[in-house]
Amino acid sequence: MTDTIVEHADRTLEVGTPLVEMTGVGKAYGAIRALEGIDLTVNAGEVTCVLGDNGAGKSTLIKIISGLHPHTEGTLKVDGQEVHFGSPRESLDHGIATVYQDLAVVGLMEVWRNFFLGSEIRKGRYPLAPMDIKGMREIADAELRKMGIAVKDINQPIGTLSGGQRQCVAIARAVYFGARVLILDEPTAALGVKQSGVVLKYTAAARDAGLGVVFITHNPHHAYMVGDHFIILKLGRRVLDRKRSEVTLEELTAEMAGGQELEELSHELKR
Amino acid sequence: MSSPVATRKSPPPTEEVERPKKSLLSALLTRPEIGSVAAAIAIFIFFFVIAEPFRTLPALSTVLYASSSIGIVAVGVALLMIGGEFDLSAGVSVVTAALTASMFSFQLTANLWVGVLVSLVVMLAVGFVNGYLVVKTGIPSFLITLGTFFMLGGINLGVTKLVTGTVATQNVADMDGFASARAVFASEFVVGGVTVRVTVLWWIFFVALATWILLRTRLGNWIFAAGGNAASARAVGVPVNKVKIGLFMGVALMCWFYGMHTLFAFNTVQSGQGVGNEFLYIIAAVVGGCLLTGGYGSAIGAAVGAFIFGMTTQGIVFAGWDPSWFKFFLGAMLLLAVVLNLYVKNYALNRRS
């Protein structure tokens, strides 16, 4: 499973090098401030977990890093250079790839078309140049086999694969195209236990290959299994920011569950 | 890093993944065109049996010409629908194109080719505006193009009346460039005793080109992705907005082409025509397997849909029936096609590995 990642990972990556640095980043949609004062660093070879309940600002954070919505406050640096992404393409060109939970793939398109979507291999540079379909099929097939994803037919619509397999195809695709920063948006949210395990292993493999991973989730158990650094968001603000050595799973779980609020609630509901 | 998840090399795949050859039936059933091809064969046999004049080659030529009259624009509409959008303004756009070329050349006494080119620019602008409004506002293309449909319809009538004082344009048959333009857009030639209209060849060419684009090029991949899951496509760097605007311009281009055909085939243009044809294009595309929700379909399917249209319009005449029933038949075809397409889509997605 690690073959693909190690093969395609950028060999110049050194563990601990900051790849993405956010300082005081915020985002306002008109009068609504979805996110403010976020400091976050993504280091090579580390998994930064961003936890939070629905509406905590996780999605906004991802959208800023992946170029879907530009930030309105603070600075975003990639490799030490300040950037302001106007489109996902710009973010991708900086080696930042995002794998979304629900929109990772186009269900009705074939597996190989999904694998190469947006980065198709062409046989020429002129408009309407034919794609190298045979080559793309072979590469996609080989890469998926290396991962142990059993696809009967590389030409089948990707919607026929299981949820975990689809996530893995999306992650493999990102890594194959030279991603150095991988953003995983709730990769395990819709998956069963076994399939979550597959995705978590793959996440750890990406980390070990030296990629910087941002793991977005609302499941502290999953986060704690792979994370090096934990950030909890609540109503667009950061309420916890700890290294792995500074926090236990219990603290994380309690904080996620609502911490102080939960205690008050349990007091209130005491029977 | 202390992580409880140790990353080991995964064991080599224990068993070679078995890859049985897909059964021919299964492969066929996942093609978007399958329903329309089956229907086309059935309808062909039906009219072949029931209407004697239908069995001749000249009749086939007539059917093909009628098919191309819908099929050319339907190619553009099919691509647009695969890209997840609609264009209700396509019917009147054809007339707008013809009126523009005709009146521009006539009023300025310019060579007709000047009018043809001006019309091309105007139409591409119409397509661009449709697409731009759709992607920038996020309002469903149904509503945007419903708006432009009425606007263009009004402009067609209003401007024609202002310029010519009547509801039709002047005859352009004796103007410079007419002969050469007619040769390109509206000529006919004889093959083995059968008269073939040039639009049939153009139609086949456009279908082939669109099929090439859809299946063999990067742009085709992007069209499917833009219609299948725009957010997902955007996230991997597909310029979804540009693709969609381009598709609207593609429809406008086909409208321009067919508009030029009507101009040079009939020499004058009635400004009130075209209303309702947009639905015929959509029906051809849907009967041919395009999903209303986008992401699935084919140009060949749309061509077969147009062929069914051609066979039916002409077949009813050849059979000596009351043509009033034609619309009923068209509606029934559409319903059947939609149900069948739903089945095909589900079959394609449930074909578990």
Short mmCIF file of C-alpha atoms in Angstrom, two decimals, chain A residues 19-129:
data_model
loop_
_atom_site.label_atom_id
_atom_site.label_comp_id
_atom_site.label_asym_id
_atom_site.label_seq_id
_atom_site.Cartn_x
_atom_site.Cartn_y
_atom_site.Cartn_z
CA LEU A 19 4.57 23.51 4.30
CA VAL A 20 1.51 25.60 5.02
CA GLU A 21 1.39 28.30 7.65
CA MET A 22 -1.72 30.24 8.54
CA THR A 23 -1.52 33.27 10.81
CA GLY A 24 -4.61 35.01 12.07
CA VAL A 25 -6.60 33.76 9.10
CA GLY A 26 -10.27 34.64 9.00
CA LYS A 27 -13.10 34.59 6.54
CA ALA A 28 -16.18 36.72 6.43
CA TYR A 29 -19.13 36.04 4.16
CA GLY A 30 -20.63 39.49 4.07
CA ALA A 31 -21.50 40.32 7.66
CA ILE A 32 -21.10 36.76 8.85
CA ARG A 33 -17.70 35.78 10.17
CA ALA A 34 -17.33 32.08 9.53
CA LEU A 35 -13.77 31.89 10.77
CA GLU A 36 -11.40 34.17 12.65
CA GLY A 37 -7.95 34.24 14.14
CA ILE A 38 -6.86 30.81 12.99
CA ASP A 39 -3.18 29.89 13.37
CA LEU A 40 -2.32 26.57 11.85
CA THR A 41 0.87 25.00 10.61
CA VAL A 42 1.08 21.92 8.46
CA ASN A 43 4.47 20.28 8.68
CA ALA A 44 5.88 17.72 6.33
CA GLY A 45 5.50 14.20 7.68
CA GLU A 46 2.89 15.19 10.20
CA VAL A 47 -0.85 14.90 10.49
CA THR A 48 -2.63 17.99 11.72
CA CYS A 49 -6.12 17.14 12.86
CA VAL A 50 -8.83 19.77 12.76
CA LEU A 51 -11.81 18.78 14.87
CA GLY A 52 -15.09 20.49 15.35
CA ASP A 53 -18.79 20.10 15.38
CA ASN A 54 -21.04 20.97 12.45
CA GLY A 55 -20.78 24.68 11.70
CA ALA A 56 -17.51 25.06 13.58
CA GLY A 57 -15.75 26.41 10.51
CA LYS A 58 -13.96 23.26 9.37
CA SER A 59 -15.29 23.49 5.83
CA THR A 60 -14.42 27.16 5.57
CA LEU A 61 -10.89 26.36 6.67
CA ILE A 62 -10.55 23.70 3.98
CA LYS A 63 -12.00 25.97 1.34
CA ILE A 64 -9.39 28.61 2.12
CA ILE A 65 -6.45 26.20 1.86
CA SER A 66 -7.81 24.46 -1.22
CA GLY A 67 -8.54 27.70 -3.06
CA LEU A 68 -12.32 27.50 -3.29
CA HIS A 69 -12.86 30.67 -1.24
CA PRO A 70 -10.05 33.16 -0.58
CA HIS A 71 -9.49 34.28 3.01
CA THR A 72 -10.37 37.82 4.00
CA GLU A 73 -8.04 38.28 6.99
CA GLY A 74 -4.59 37.16 8.06
CA THR A 75 -1.89 35.53 5.99
CA LEU A 76 -1.56 32.16 4.33
CA LYS A 77 1.93 31.02 3.46
CA VAL A 78 2.93 28.02 1.38
CA ASP A 79 6.63 27.12 1.54
CA GLY A 80 7.27 30.45 3.21
CA GLN A 81 5.69 32.43 0.37
CA GLU A 82 2.53 34.38 1.07
CA VAL A 83 -0.28 33.28 -1.23
CA HIS A 84 -3.88 34.20 -1.92
CA PHE A 85 -5.56 31.46 -3.91
CA GLY A 86 -8.13 32.48 -6.48
CA SER A 87 -8.99 28.99 -7.71
CA PRO A 88 -8.48 25.33 -6.79
CA ARG A 89 -6.06 25.10 -9.71
CA GLU A 90 -3.66 27.54 -8.01
CA SER A 91 -3.80 25.54 -4.82
CA LEU A 92 -3.16 22.32 -6.73
CA ASP A 93 -0.23 23.91 -8.49
CA HIS A 94 1.30 24.55 -5.07
CA GLY A 95 1.03 20.83 -4.35
CA ILE A 96 -2.05 21.07 -2.15
CA ALA A 97 -4.64 18.43 -2.91
CA THR A 98 -8.01 18.13 -1.22
CA VAL A 99 -10.05 14.96 -0.94
CA TYR A 100 -13.63 15.72 -0.08
CA GLN A 101 -15.90 13.37 1.76
CA ASP A 102 -18.91 13.50 -0.48
CA LEU A 103 -17.56 15.00 -3.65
CA ALA A 104 -14.33 13.15 -4.12
CA VAL A 105 -15.33 11.57 -7.40
CA VAL A 106 -17.85 11.75 -10.26
CA GLY A 107 -19.98 8.66 -9.75
CA LEU A 108 -21.08 8.00 -13.32
CA MET A 109 -17.60 8.32 -14.81
CA GLU A 110 -15.25 5.40 -15.22
CA VAL A 111 -12.61 4.71 -12.58
CA TRP A 112 -9.72 5.67 -14.86
CA ARG A 113 -11.42 8.87 -16.00
CA ASN A 114 -11.88 9.85 -12.36
CA PHE A 115 -8.29 9.01 -11.55
CA PHE A 116 -6.99 11.38 -14.21
CA LEU A 117 -9.74 14.00 -14.05
CA GLY A 118 -8.22 17.45 -14.32
CA SER A 119 -4.76 16.04 -15.11
CA GLU A 120 -5.41 14.04 -18.25
CA ILE A 121 -2.52 12.73 -20.31
CA ARG A 122 -2.79 13.97 -23.86
CA LYS A 123 -1.01 12.94 -27.03
CA GLY A 124 -0.47 16.52 -28.12
CA ARG A 125 -0.79 20.07 -26.94
CA TYR A 126 -3.19 21.35 -29.60
CA PRO A 127 -6.88 21.85 -28.77
CA LEU A 128 -8.92 18.65 -29.01
CA ALA A 129 -5.77 16.53 -28.92
#
